[in-house]
Coordinates of C-alpha atoms in Angstrom, one line a residue:
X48 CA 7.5 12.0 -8.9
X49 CA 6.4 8.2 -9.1
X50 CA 3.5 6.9 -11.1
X51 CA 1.8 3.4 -9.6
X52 CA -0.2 2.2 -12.0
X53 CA -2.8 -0.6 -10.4
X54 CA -5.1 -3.2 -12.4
X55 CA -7.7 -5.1 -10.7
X56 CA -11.3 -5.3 -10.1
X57 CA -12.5 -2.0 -8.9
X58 CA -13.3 -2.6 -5.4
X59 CA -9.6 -4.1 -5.3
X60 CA -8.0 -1.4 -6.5
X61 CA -9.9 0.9 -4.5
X62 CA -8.7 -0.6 -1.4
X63 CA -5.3 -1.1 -2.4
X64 CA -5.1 2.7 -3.7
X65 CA -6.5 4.1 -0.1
X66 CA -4.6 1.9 1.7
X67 CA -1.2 2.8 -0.5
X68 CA -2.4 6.4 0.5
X69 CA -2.5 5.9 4.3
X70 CA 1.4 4.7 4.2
X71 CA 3.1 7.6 5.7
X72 CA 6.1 7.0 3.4
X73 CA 4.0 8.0 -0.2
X74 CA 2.8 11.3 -0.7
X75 CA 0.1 11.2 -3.1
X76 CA -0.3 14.0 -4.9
X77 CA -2.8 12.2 -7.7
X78 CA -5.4 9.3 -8.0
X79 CA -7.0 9.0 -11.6
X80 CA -10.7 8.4 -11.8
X81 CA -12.0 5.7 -14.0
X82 CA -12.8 6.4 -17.4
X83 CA -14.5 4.2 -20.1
X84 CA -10.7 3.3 -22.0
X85 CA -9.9 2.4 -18.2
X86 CA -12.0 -0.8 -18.0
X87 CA -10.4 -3.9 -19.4
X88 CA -11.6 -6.8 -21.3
X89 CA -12.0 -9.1 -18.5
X90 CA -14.2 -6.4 -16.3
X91 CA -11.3 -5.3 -14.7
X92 CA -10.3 -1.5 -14.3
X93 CA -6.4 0.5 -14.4
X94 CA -5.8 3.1 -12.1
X95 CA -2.8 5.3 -11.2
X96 CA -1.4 7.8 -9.0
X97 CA 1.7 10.0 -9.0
X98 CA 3.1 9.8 -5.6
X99 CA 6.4 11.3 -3.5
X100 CA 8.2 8.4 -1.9
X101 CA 10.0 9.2 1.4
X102 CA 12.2 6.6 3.2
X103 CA 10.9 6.1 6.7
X104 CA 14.2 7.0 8.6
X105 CA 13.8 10.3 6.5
X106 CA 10.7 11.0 8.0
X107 CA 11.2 9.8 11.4
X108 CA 7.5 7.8 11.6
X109 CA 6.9 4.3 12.0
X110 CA 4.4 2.3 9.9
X111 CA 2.3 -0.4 12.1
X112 CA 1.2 -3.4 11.0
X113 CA -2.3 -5.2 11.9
X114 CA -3.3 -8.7 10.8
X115 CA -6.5 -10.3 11.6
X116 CA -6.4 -13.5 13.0
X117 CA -9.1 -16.2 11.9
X118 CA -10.3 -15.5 15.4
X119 CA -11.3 -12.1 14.4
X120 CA -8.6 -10.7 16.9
X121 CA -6.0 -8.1 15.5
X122 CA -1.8 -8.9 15.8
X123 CA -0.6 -5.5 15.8
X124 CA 3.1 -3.7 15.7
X125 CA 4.9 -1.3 14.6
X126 CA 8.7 -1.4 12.8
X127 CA 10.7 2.0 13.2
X128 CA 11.9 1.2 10.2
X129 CA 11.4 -1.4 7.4
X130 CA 9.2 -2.3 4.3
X131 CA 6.3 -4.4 4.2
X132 CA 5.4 -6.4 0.6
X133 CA 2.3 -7.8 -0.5
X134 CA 2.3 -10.5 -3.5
X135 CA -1.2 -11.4 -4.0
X136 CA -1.5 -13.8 -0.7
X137 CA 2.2 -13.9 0.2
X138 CA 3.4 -10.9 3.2
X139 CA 6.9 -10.1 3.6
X140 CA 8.0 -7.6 6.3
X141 CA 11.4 -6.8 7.0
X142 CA 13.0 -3.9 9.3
X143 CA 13.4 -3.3 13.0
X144 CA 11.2 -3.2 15.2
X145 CA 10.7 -1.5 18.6
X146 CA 12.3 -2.5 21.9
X147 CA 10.7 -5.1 23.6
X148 CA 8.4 -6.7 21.0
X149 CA 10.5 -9.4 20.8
X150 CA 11.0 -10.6 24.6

């Protein structure tokens, strides 16, 4: 068992903890609510979860991944394997992808 612990502001770390639990590599098996010692100085909350990490070749499923252009049209694939890291506004996605999406 893993334990993510997240700090943000609370609509952040809301959508960072559902999207986390979409990923079909984490089993989450927790999500704490907020309590009052949960809220930082600066307004900002802590969260955590205990989570089951599975590889994605383990479990045979792909993850896909959408960006939204500035267009408001959606870039969309999928990598049979791989990992996908988010820094604040910095992406990085390595792994393979499926057959074809690069012709």
């Amino acid at each position: 068992m893993l334990r993510l612990i997240v700090e943000g502001y609370a609509d952040e770390v809301k959508a960072f903890l559902k999207e986390f639990a979409s990923l079909p590599q984490h089993d989450v098996k927790f999500i704490s609510k907020v309590y009052q010692n949960d809220i930082l100085e600066n307004g900002k909350i802590r969260s955590f979860c205990n989570f089951e990490y599975h590889p994605l070749d383990e479990i045979d499923q792909p993850v896909t991944v959408t960006f939204a252009t500035k267009e408001g049209k959606n870039l969309s694939f999928t990598l049979l394997q791989g990992n996908v890291f988010r820094a604040e506004d910095i992406i990085t996605i390595s792994g393979k992808v499926a057959a074809g999406l690069l012709k």
